[in-house]
Amino acid sequence: MLATLGRTRSLADGEPLFHAGEPSGHVFVIDAGTVDIFHPLESEELRIGQAGVGEVLGEVTAVVGGARTATVRANGAVTVREIDNRDFDHWLQAAPDAAIRLAAEARERIDRTRVVQVLADHLGVANAEIITAITEQINWHHLDAGEILFTQGDPADAAYIVVAGRLHISATEPTPIDVEIGRGEIVGELGILEDQPRSATVKASRRTTLAALSRPSFEEITTEHPTLMLQVFRRIVSRVLRPPPPRPVAGSVAVAVITPDADPDFVARLSAEVARHGDTLHLDRKRVDTFLGRRGIADADAASAGQVRVAEFLHEADVIHRYVVLETSRPTDDTGLAAWTNHAVQAADRIVIVTSPHPTGAERRHLEELVAACEARLADDVWLACIHPADTRRPTATGGFRRPAADPPIGRVVHLRAGSHRHETRLARLMTGNGVGVAFSGGGGRAVAEVGAVQAMEELGVPIDRVVGTSMGSIVAGALAMDDDVDQLVAFAMTKLQGIKLVDVTVPVVSILKGSLLADGLERSFGEQRIEDLWLDYSCISADITVSQTHEHRSGRLRDAVRASISLPGVFPPVAHDGHFLVDGGVLENLPISPLVADSGVETIIAIEASPPNGPRPRTPASATAVSGVRALRAQYGKDKKSPYPGVVATLMGSMLVGSSQARAAALATDDVALHLTLELPGLSLLDTDHVPEMIEHGYADAIDQLRAWLTSDAAGALQNS
């Protein structure tokens, strides 16, 4: 019996039983008196509840680990029994029915604590009366993956706080919406304020717990406490001015290893890397059995008492810990997915399936089973990690892993060399939303200097997990992604870009240049290399002049994507692609930041800009409104070799940069970019490809000091754990 365990401990009025953030070593049962429970704020404590005789405290962290989530103080004289965690575990094993009852009670308590955290941290509510009024009137909603919370056009009858899990919000009109929100977010509050039908459809992306506050309850509380209404309005305005990212960070990740190419400690190493970014719990079927004190409970059948306990346990772990890595059962036969694997998939924000690049028939069957179990998920929720032999130079033929749109899709393929610490740490960062993304700008020949900036990043230990390029930057980013090696990148620049000849003049009906030399050069540089088979996650930007918007190339032959991205309008012919014409991405986004902002795997964005800060100026006074090309040509090749006017290509490139300057300024005005590396490159022109070594040296020199200063600042704080 629990009543016989532990030692008695007495507390005076106001004496703390434990503090938030302390490690958990004991469970407490209140024998006499009451205690107050407090949530810590920045400068004070907020009282959020009470517990009295017979109630158990600290049992959640005793079971799932982690630090105390609240501070508890005696309210008057109090007597408790202090029970060692190990003794409490043994009691749970001997009393499974009591364990299930305690789990249900603990779940509601930690869920209410999460609601308090949202109210205090996200809405700024620090009034105990308001918090008590809200928590006393909330109702709990539990949704499975794919289950709809409400549909666009439904009456708005409640607001919801996401306690655990994820919601997908979608709408087609009047404004298209496609976003996900995660734990700690609020949905539906605008509808009950406006008294209008729901403006979007909301469904669960995974198993999700919500705290619901009905419209009548909200109106009653705001009538009594008008400040709540003001705080809700502030949140709405803040969200309008700065919308949330399309996908929240993954807090819970299921890692399903279906290939023997991954050694037994692969997931443990991944978890250790994830732990560098925050409190992390690594769970597999054996650990779940151990935590819950029952052998085989992790594989309990659906609808059984054991299955309910596992679901409660995973929910508690998700709420308590910043990250939870769920290692699924490795397949051993053809009997389908193990129950524990299904538990993990349903409880995870993201599923990473670890396979070989050329899976066997058995691996493909297991892959199909896992993808089918993710049927209700968005593409970005399901990733593949392909483990290649350690001596692999470049991945090959893995593009087929990206499924057709009609099937449950694969959102991303991450390539790893077997045993590569560099690649494993990259996967750990990306899958938990802590990746480092680098944007490579256009800038003509000056963009070659971005190679030097990459050298500086490598020297200072700044990782690169995702790359995006525009125009000439698409070539630099592609070469880096192809080999994932700075020395190879430098060699590429020296051999493929030094003195490159692109001039093949044609009758200027479509463009000045025919583009054959450019196409031949790209073929020699990249061959049949596909974007899907690059070591680094890569994309590049072109401008779709058919529909007047950017186009992001995420798959297909690398040289075809780069050819579109570098197609300077008027100089090179536009590229035909799926019934559209594409030109140089610098027309709309010369510094390609937006794909990185939208990437749920990226936390830190570094933008490298090689474009000149200013365009061409007249070298001598030039006031004519008509210019003779013959005279300009004579001036260019005459005694001074200078013309008061820029050439056609320089004018077109300068005009293109003007066109994308607004997007650049808007992106840099936000907090999205952690570091903007500007390469000054004095004396180097947009059209210079004859001085590649000097450009690389200039790029390195310009970047290294900026990087050093940034790495010692608070702005690089998130990167210190990488």
Coordinates of C-alpha atoms in Angstrom, one line a residue, residues 253-258 349-355 381-385 431:
V253 CA 10.1 12.7 -33.4
A254 CA 9.6 9.0 -34.2
V255 CA 12.7 7.4 -35.8
A256 CA 11.9 4.2 -37.6
V257 CA 15.0 2.2 -38.6
I258 CA 14.1 -0.4 -41.3
D349 CA 5.2 15.5 -34.7
R350 CA 7.5 14.1 -37.3
I351 CA 8.4 10.6 -38.5
V352 CA 11.9 9.9 -39.9
I353 CA 12.2 6.5 -41.7
V354 CA 15.8 5.3 -41.9
T355 CA 16.4 3.1 -44.9
D381 CA 5.7 15.3 -41.3
V382 CA 7.2 12.2 -43.0
W383 CA 11.0 12.2 -43.9
L384 CA 13.4 9.6 -45.2
A385 CA 17.0 9.3 -44.0
M431 CA 14.5 16.9 -37.8

